[in-house]
Amino acid sequence: MGRAASLQDIIDNFLETKASNSPKLFFTEPEQLVKVFRSLAAQSLASLVHIEQLRLPLEALQAGVSQAKERVEQELKTLREQVADLEREIAWEESRVEQLQKHAQVILSSVYQDILAGAGSANVLTLRVWVEDVYEHCIAPNDSHLTAYQMMCAVERAVAAELLALDYLDQTHVKRARRHIYMEDRDQNKGASDAQRKLQQLEQLVYRMERALEPPPPRTRHRLVFRSQPPEPKKPPPPPPEKLSEEEQDRRAFFADCTTADRLSKLKSPVPRSLAVLGLRRGQSSHSESQTDTGTFNKDTVLSSTRVR
């Protein structure tokens, strides 16, 4: 009960406080509220117009951001591929360096030593002789006892100087010299081809003379063999029998120009031959009396004979 009383007291206090502190109205006239609503509507409309104006730049900005993002991703992908290619090239170069180092060590440890101290020393001496000969013919005598490397360097410098001097020559002289060299090469090639052709002709002539001087080969006679009899020609196959219909068979049996016996022999009937002959005799006797047509008589006779069982 105490709890219920306390709750009732709280409600009473709230109602008293609400009645004593009645709120004061800001608006004194209804038109003021309408003006506020109109101002709010105008502000909302202005906000909507401003938002609509900002929509197109925002969409363009978003499209630009997406394009820039795609472009940056593409560039990053390209850079990653380039980095991967460079890493592969670096790895290949490193492996190549290792291989070359091993190869150089093999050359220095085996090949170069063999050239200097082994069987290749003769080649080294021959190379020095050739280099010294070229140096003495092109530059000067080797009175200062230069090494092979120094003489080769001197020859290289002399060749470079000659090439530079050739570059400074007049083009007419160069063309004339080229034409002269070309003519000499052509004459040499022509002489070589003529000599080769004459050599081939000489070889052919020698071969023919050897063949002419050789003794003739012995002639051997083959044993004569008589020819056998030719096979007899094959006879053509007989023509197939003519297929006749039943009407055609009856017509040939009854109306063809043949004897009565042949007609009876050609007639296919289940009547025995004795009965057929008996019918034939009767038909001949009746024929002498009636003097009817032969074809009709034979037909009636045969039909009468075939009806006999």
Short mmCIF file of C-alpha atoms in Angstrom, two decimals:
data_model
loop_
_atom_site.label_atom_id
_atom_site.label_comp_id
_atom_site.label_asym_id
_atom_site.label_seq_id
_atom_site.Cartn_x
_atom_site.Cartn_y
_atom_site.Cartn_z
CA MET A 1 0.00 0.00 0.00
CA GLY A 2 2.86 2.30 0.73
CA ARG A 3 4.25 1.72 -2.71
CA ALA A 4 0.88 2.46 -4.36
CA ALA A 5 0.53 5.63 -2.31
CA SER A 6 3.94 6.79 -3.28
CA LEU A 7 3.16 6.19 -7.01
CA GLN A 8 -0.07 8.16 -6.66
CA ASP A 9 1.82 10.96 -4.98
CA ILE A 10 4.26 11.07 -7.84
CA ILE A 11 1.44 11.31 -10.40
CA ASP A 12 -0.25 14.10 -8.43
CA ASN A 13 2.96 16.03 -8.17
CA PHE A 14 3.50 15.68 -11.95
CA LEU A 15 0.02 16.97 -12.71
CA GLU A 16 0.43 19.91 -10.37
CA THR A 17 3.76 20.79 -11.89
CA LYS A 18 2.34 20.57 -15.39
CA ALA A 19 -0.60 22.76 -14.51
CA SER A 20 1.57 25.36 -12.80
CA ASN A 21 4.26 25.47 -15.57
CA SER A 22 2.10 25.84 -18.68
CA PRO A 23 4.29 26.51 -21.80
CA LYS A 24 4.19 29.86 -23.49
CA LEU A 25 3.29 29.92 -27.19
CA PHE A 26 5.79 31.56 -29.58
CA PHE A 27 3.19 32.25 -32.23
CA THR A 28 0.49 34.78 -31.57
CA GLU A 29 -1.18 34.57 -34.99
CA PRO A 30 -1.85 31.64 -37.39
CA GLU A 31 -0.21 33.46 -40.31
CA GLN A 32 3.11 33.30 -38.52
CA LEU A 33 3.01 29.49 -38.60
CA VAL A 34 2.17 29.57 -42.32
CA LYS A 35 5.12 31.88 -42.94
CA VAL A 36 7.42 29.51 -41.07
CA PHE A 37 6.19 26.56 -43.13
CA ARG A 38 6.63 28.53 -46.35
CA SER A 39 10.16 29.51 -45.38
CA LEU A 40 10.94 25.87 -44.57
CA ALA A 41 9.51 24.78 -47.95
CA ALA A 42 11.59 27.43 -49.75
CA GLN A 43 14.70 26.31 -47.90
CA SER A 44 13.95 22.68 -48.77
CA LEU A 45 13.44 23.59 -52.43
CA ALA A 46 16.68 25.56 -52.48
CA SER A 47 18.46 22.64 -50.87
CA LEU A 48 17.05 20.27 -53.50
CA VAL A 49 18.11 22.60 -56.33
CA HIS A 50 21.58 22.91 -54.82
CA ILE A 51 21.81 19.13 -54.46
CA GLU A 52 20.69 18.67 -58.09
CA GLN A 53 23.33 21.14 -59.22
CA LEU A 54 25.98 19.30 -57.27
CA ARG A 55 24.89 15.86 -58.59
CA LEU A 56 26.48 16.14 -62.06
CA PRO A 57 29.88 17.34 -60.77
CA LEU A 58 29.72 14.62 -58.13
CA GLU A 59 29.04 11.95 -60.76
CA ALA A 60 31.83 13.32 -62.95
CA LEU A 61 34.12 13.32 -59.93
CA GLN A 62 33.18 9.73 -59.09
CA ALA A 63 33.75 8.65 -62.73
CA GLY A 64 37.12 10.41 -62.74
CA VAL A 65 38.05 8.74 -59.48
CA SER A 66 37.10 5.31 -60.86
CA GLN A 67 39.06 5.94 -64.07
CA ALA A 68 42.05 7.19 -62.14
CA LYS A 69 41.83 4.13 -59.91
CA GLU A 70 41.75 1.79 -62.93
CA ARG A 71 44.63 3.65 -64.56
CA VAL A 72 46.69 3.48 -61.39
CA GLU A 73 45.94 -0.23 -61.04
CA GLN A 74 46.97 -0.80 -64.68
CA GLU A 75 50.18 1.14 -64.16
CA LEU A 76 50.89 -0.80 -60.99
CA LYS A 77 50.30 -4.06 -62.85
CA THR A 78 52.65 -2.93 -65.63
CA LEU A 79 55.27 -1.90 -63.09
CA ARG A 80 54.98 -5.25 -61.32
CA GLU A 81 55.46 -7.07 -64.64
CA GLN A 82 58.47 -4.91 -65.46
CA VAL A 83 59.93 -5.56 -62.03
CA ALA A 84 59.41 -9.31 -62.50
CA ASP A 85 61.08 -9.15 -65.93
CA LEU A 86 63.99 -7.19 -64.50
CA GLU A 87 64.36 -9.70 -61.69
CA ARG A 88 64.45 -12.55 -64.21
CA GLU A 89 67.00 -10.69 -66.34
CA ILE A 90 69.12 -9.96 -63.27
CA ALA A 91 69.00 -13.62 -62.27
CA TRP A 92 69.98 -14.64 -65.82
CA GLU A 93 72.82 -12.13 -65.87
CA GLU A 94 74.08 -13.38 -62.52
CA SER A 95 73.99 -16.98 -63.73
CA ARG A 96 75.72 -15.87 -66.94
CA VAL A 97 78.44 -14.14 -64.91
CA GLU A 98 79.00 -17.30 -62.90
CA GLN A 99 79.22 -19.39 -66.07
CA LEU A 100 81.67 -16.95 -67.68
CA GLN A 101 83.80 -16.91 -64.56
CA LYS A 102 83.94 -20.69 -64.53
CA HIS A 103 84.75 -20.72 -68.25
CA ALA A 104 87.51 -18.14 -67.77
CA GLN A 105 88.98 -20.17 -64.95
CA VAL A 106 88.94 -23.27 -67.15
CA ILE A 107 90.62 -21.37 -69.99
CA LEU A 108 93.28 -19.89 -67.72
CA SER A 109 93.95 -23.13 -65.89
CA SER A 110 94.02 -25.53 -68.84
CA VAL A 111 93.85 -24.05 -72.34
CA TYR A 112 96.15 -21.06 -71.83
CA GLN A 113 98.73 -23.15 -70.01
CA ASP A 114 98.65 -25.74 -72.79
CA ILE A 115 99.16 -23.00 -75.38
CA LEU A 116 102.12 -21.50 -73.54
CA ALA A 117 103.87 -24.60 -72.29
CA GLY A 118 102.36 -27.55 -74.10
CA ALA A 119 101.78 -28.62 -77.66
CA GLY A 120 100.38 -25.20 -78.58
CA SER A 121 103.67 -23.37 -78.08
CA ALA A 122 104.45 -23.84 -81.77
CA ASN A 123 101.22 -22.01 -82.64
CA VAL A 124 102.21 -19.13 -80.36
CA LEU A 125 105.60 -18.86 -82.04
CA THR A 126 103.98 -18.98 -85.48
CA LEU A 127 101.57 -16.21 -84.45
CA ARG A 128 104.47 -14.06 -83.24
CA VAL A 129 106.32 -14.62 -86.51
CA TRP A 130 103.28 -13.58 -88.55
CA VAL A 131 102.63 -10.51 -86.39
CA GLU A 132 106.26 -9.44 -86.60
CA ASP A 133 106.27 -9.92 -90.37
CA VAL A 134 103.15 -7.74 -90.75
CA TYR A 135 104.63 -5.11 -88.42
CA GLU A 136 107.90 -4.92 -90.36
CA HIS A 137 106.14 -4.73 -93.75
CA CYS A 138 103.57 -2.13 -92.72
CA ILE A 139 105.26 0.02 -90.06
CA ALA A 140 108.99 -0.42 -89.39
CA PRO A 141 111.62 -3.03 -88.50
CA ASN A 142 111.34 -4.47 -85.00
CA ASP A 143 114.65 -3.13 -83.72
CA SER A 144 113.34 -2.38 -80.24
CA HIS A 145 112.23 -6.00 -79.69
CA LEU A 146 108.56 -5.26 -79.08
CA THR A 147 106.21 -7.94 -77.81
CA ALA A 148 103.52 -9.49 -79.96
CA TYR A 149 100.79 -7.53 -78.17
CA GLN A 150 102.58 -4.21 -78.71
CA MET A 151 103.10 -4.98 -82.39
CA MET A 152 99.42 -5.93 -82.81
CA CYS A 153 98.37 -2.66 -81.15
CA ALA A 154 100.66 -0.72 -83.48
CA VAL A 155 99.24 -2.53 -86.52
CA GLU A 156 95.71 -1.80 -85.30
CA ARG A 157 96.49 1.91 -84.96
CA ALA A 158 98.02 1.95 -88.44
CA VAL A 159 94.94 0.24 -89.90
CA ALA A 160 92.66 2.76 -88.15
CA ALA A 161 94.73 5.62 -89.56
CA GLU A 162 94.54 4.16 -93.07
CA LEU A 163 90.78 3.75 -92.78
CA LEU A 164 90.45 7.35 -91.60
CA ALA A 165 92.55 8.49 -94.56
CA LEU A 166 90.31 6.48 -96.88
CA ASP A 167 87.29 8.22 -95.42
CA TYR A 168 88.79 11.60 -96.31
CA LEU A 169 89.51 10.62 -99.92
CA ASP A 170 87.50 11.98 -102.82
CA GLN A 171 84.50 9.83 -103.74
CA THR A 172 85.47 9.81 -107.41
CA HIS A 173 88.79 8.13 -106.60
CA VAL A 174 87.02 5.65 -104.34
CA LYS A 175 84.49 4.81 -107.06
CA ARG A 176 87.26 4.43 -109.62
CA ALA A 177 89.20 2.11 -107.32
CA ARG A 178 86.08 0.07 -106.58
CA ARG A 179 85.32 -0.22 -110.28
CA HIS A 180 88.89 -1.30 -110.99
CA ILE A 181 88.76 -3.95 -108.24
CA TYR A 182 85.36 -5.11 -109.46
CA MET A 183 86.70 -5.48 -113.02
CA GLU A 184 89.71 -7.44 -111.78
CA ASP A 185 87.51 -9.75 -109.73
CA ARG A 186 85.19 -10.26 -112.68
CA ASP A 187 88.11 -11.07 -115.00
CA GLN A 188 89.51 -13.51 -112.46
CA ASN A 189 86.14 -15.20 -112.01
CA LYS A 190 85.66 -15.39 -115.76
CA GLY A 191 89.12 -16.90 -116.24
CA ALA A 192 88.45 -19.40 -113.46
CA SER A 193 85.09 -20.40 -115.00
CA ASP A 194 86.71 -20.75 -118.45
CA ALA A 195 89.49 -22.88 -117.01
CA GLN A 196 86.97 -25.06 -115.19
CA ARG A 197 84.91 -25.47 -118.37
CA LYS A 198 88.01 -26.38 -120.39
CA LEU A 199 89.05 -28.86 -117.72
CA GLN A 200 85.63 -30.51 -117.87
CA GLN A 201 85.81 -30.68 -121.67
CA LEU A 202 89.30 -32.20 -121.44
CA GLU A 203 88.09 -34.80 -118.95
CA GLN A 204 85.17 -35.68 -121.22
CA LEU A 205 87.54 -35.97 -124.21
CA VAL A 206 89.90 -38.25 -122.26
CA TYR A 207 86.97 -40.39 -121.14
CA ARG A 208 85.69 -40.74 -124.70
CA MET A 209 89.16 -41.61 -126.00
CA GLU A 210 89.53 -44.28 -123.33
CA ARG A 211 86.14 -45.69 -124.26
CA ALA A 212 87.12 -45.68 -127.94
CA LEU A 213 90.41 -47.49 -127.27
CA GLU A 214 88.82 -50.16 -125.10
CA PRO A 215 88.23 -53.55 -126.79
CA PRO A 216 84.64 -54.21 -127.72
CA PRO A 217 82.73 -56.38 -125.27
CA PRO A 218 82.07 -59.98 -126.36
CA ARG A 219 78.70 -60.54 -127.89
CA THR A 220 76.67 -63.37 -126.42
CA ARG A 221 73.79 -64.93 -128.30
CA HIS A 222 70.67 -65.86 -126.47
CA ARG A 223 69.08 -69.25 -127.05
CA LEU A 224 66.17 -69.05 -129.44
CA VAL A 225 62.86 -69.95 -127.90
CA PHE A 226 59.85 -70.87 -130.03
CA ARG A 227 56.71 -69.01 -129.44
CA SER A 228 53.82 -70.92 -127.92
CA GLN A 229 50.41 -71.24 -129.50
CA PRO A 230 48.18 -68.29 -128.77
CA PRO A 231 45.24 -69.06 -126.51
CA GLU A 232 41.89 -69.66 -128.14
CA PRO A 233 39.54 -66.73 -127.97
CA LYS A 234 36.79 -67.07 -125.47
CA LYS A 235 33.36 -67.80 -126.87
CA PRO A 236 30.71 -65.29 -126.01
CA PRO A 237 28.25 -66.54 -123.41
CA PRO A 238 24.84 -67.63 -124.73
CA PRO A 239 22.11 -65.07 -124.44
CA PRO A 240 19.79 -65.50 -121.48
CA PRO A 241 16.44 -67.14 -122.19
CA GLU A 242 13.68 -64.79 -123.08
CA LYS A 243 11.18 -64.28 -120.29
CA LEU A 244 7.64 -64.53 -121.65
CA SER A 245 4.41 -63.83 -119.90
CA GLU A 246 1.66 -66.39 -119.69
CA GLU A 247 -0.39 -64.65 -122.40
CA GLU A 248 2.60 -64.56 -124.74
CA GLN A 249 3.24 -68.26 -124.15
CA ASP A 250 -0.40 -69.09 -124.93
CA ARG A 251 -0.34 -66.93 -128.05
CA ARG A 252 2.81 -68.61 -129.35
CA ALA A 253 1.44 -72.04 -128.48
CA PHE A 254 -1.95 -71.54 -130.14
CA PHE A 255 -1.45 -69.04 -132.96
CA ALA A 256 2.18 -69.34 -134.06
CA ASP A 257 3.05 -70.81 -137.49
CA CYS A 258 4.00 -74.33 -136.39
CA THR A 259 2.57 -77.82 -136.38
CA THR A 260 -0.11 -78.96 -134.03
CA ALA A 261 2.26 -81.34 -132.25
CA ASP A 262 4.67 -78.49 -131.54
CA ARG A 263 1.82 -76.41 -130.17
CA LEU A 264 0.78 -79.24 -127.93
CA SER A 265 4.36 -79.76 -126.78
CA LYS A 266 4.68 -76.06 -125.92
CA LEU A 267 1.35 -75.94 -124.16
CA LYS A 268 1.63 -76.18 -120.40
CA SER A 269 -1.36 -78.18 -119.22
CA PRO A 270 -1.98 -80.70 -116.46
CA VAL A 271 -3.63 -83.05 -119.03
CA PRO A 272 -1.54 -86.16 -119.86
CA ARG A 273 0.03 -86.36 -123.30
CA SER A 274 -2.06 -89.40 -124.33
CA LEU A 275 -5.30 -87.51 -123.69
CA ALA A 276 -3.98 -84.54 -125.60
CA VAL A 277 -3.16 -86.73 -128.63
CA LEU A 278 -6.63 -88.30 -128.44
CA GLY A 279 -8.21 -84.86 -128.44
CA LEU A 280 -6.01 -83.96 -131.42
CA ARG A 281 -7.30 -86.89 -133.46
CA ARG A 282 -10.89 -86.04 -132.65
CA GLY A 283 -10.26 -82.47 -133.61
CA GLN A 284 -8.84 -83.51 -136.98
CA SER A 285 -11.95 -85.61 -137.77
CA SER A 286 -14.28 -82.78 -136.82
CA HIS A 287 -12.13 -80.39 -138.85
CA SER A 288 -12.74 -82.32 -142.03
CA GLU A 289 -16.47 -82.09 -141.42
CA SER A 290 -16.88 -78.53 -140.27
CA GLN A 291 -14.07 -76.95 -142.38
CA THR A 292 -13.49 -74.20 -139.88
CA ASP A 293 -10.40 -72.04 -139.38
CA THR A 294 -7.24 -73.91 -138.39
CA GLY A 295 -6.30 -71.60 -135.57
CA THR A 296 -9.77 -71.64 -134.06
CA PHE A 297 -10.07 -75.43 -134.44
CA ASN A 298 -6.78 -76.09 -132.75
CA LYS A 299 -7.65 -73.77 -129.93
CA ASP A 300 -11.04 -75.43 -129.37
CA THR A 301 -9.49 -78.85 -129.62
CA VAL A 302 -6.84 -78.08 -127.10
CA LEU A 303 -9.34 -76.46 -124.77
CA SER A 304 -11.61 -79.51 -125.03
CA SER A 305 -8.68 -81.79 -124.38
CA THR A 306 -7.58 -79.75 -121.37
CA ARG A 307 -11.06 -79.95 -119.84
CA VAL A 308 -10.92 -83.74 -119.82
CA ARG A 309 -10.00 -85.06 -116.40
#
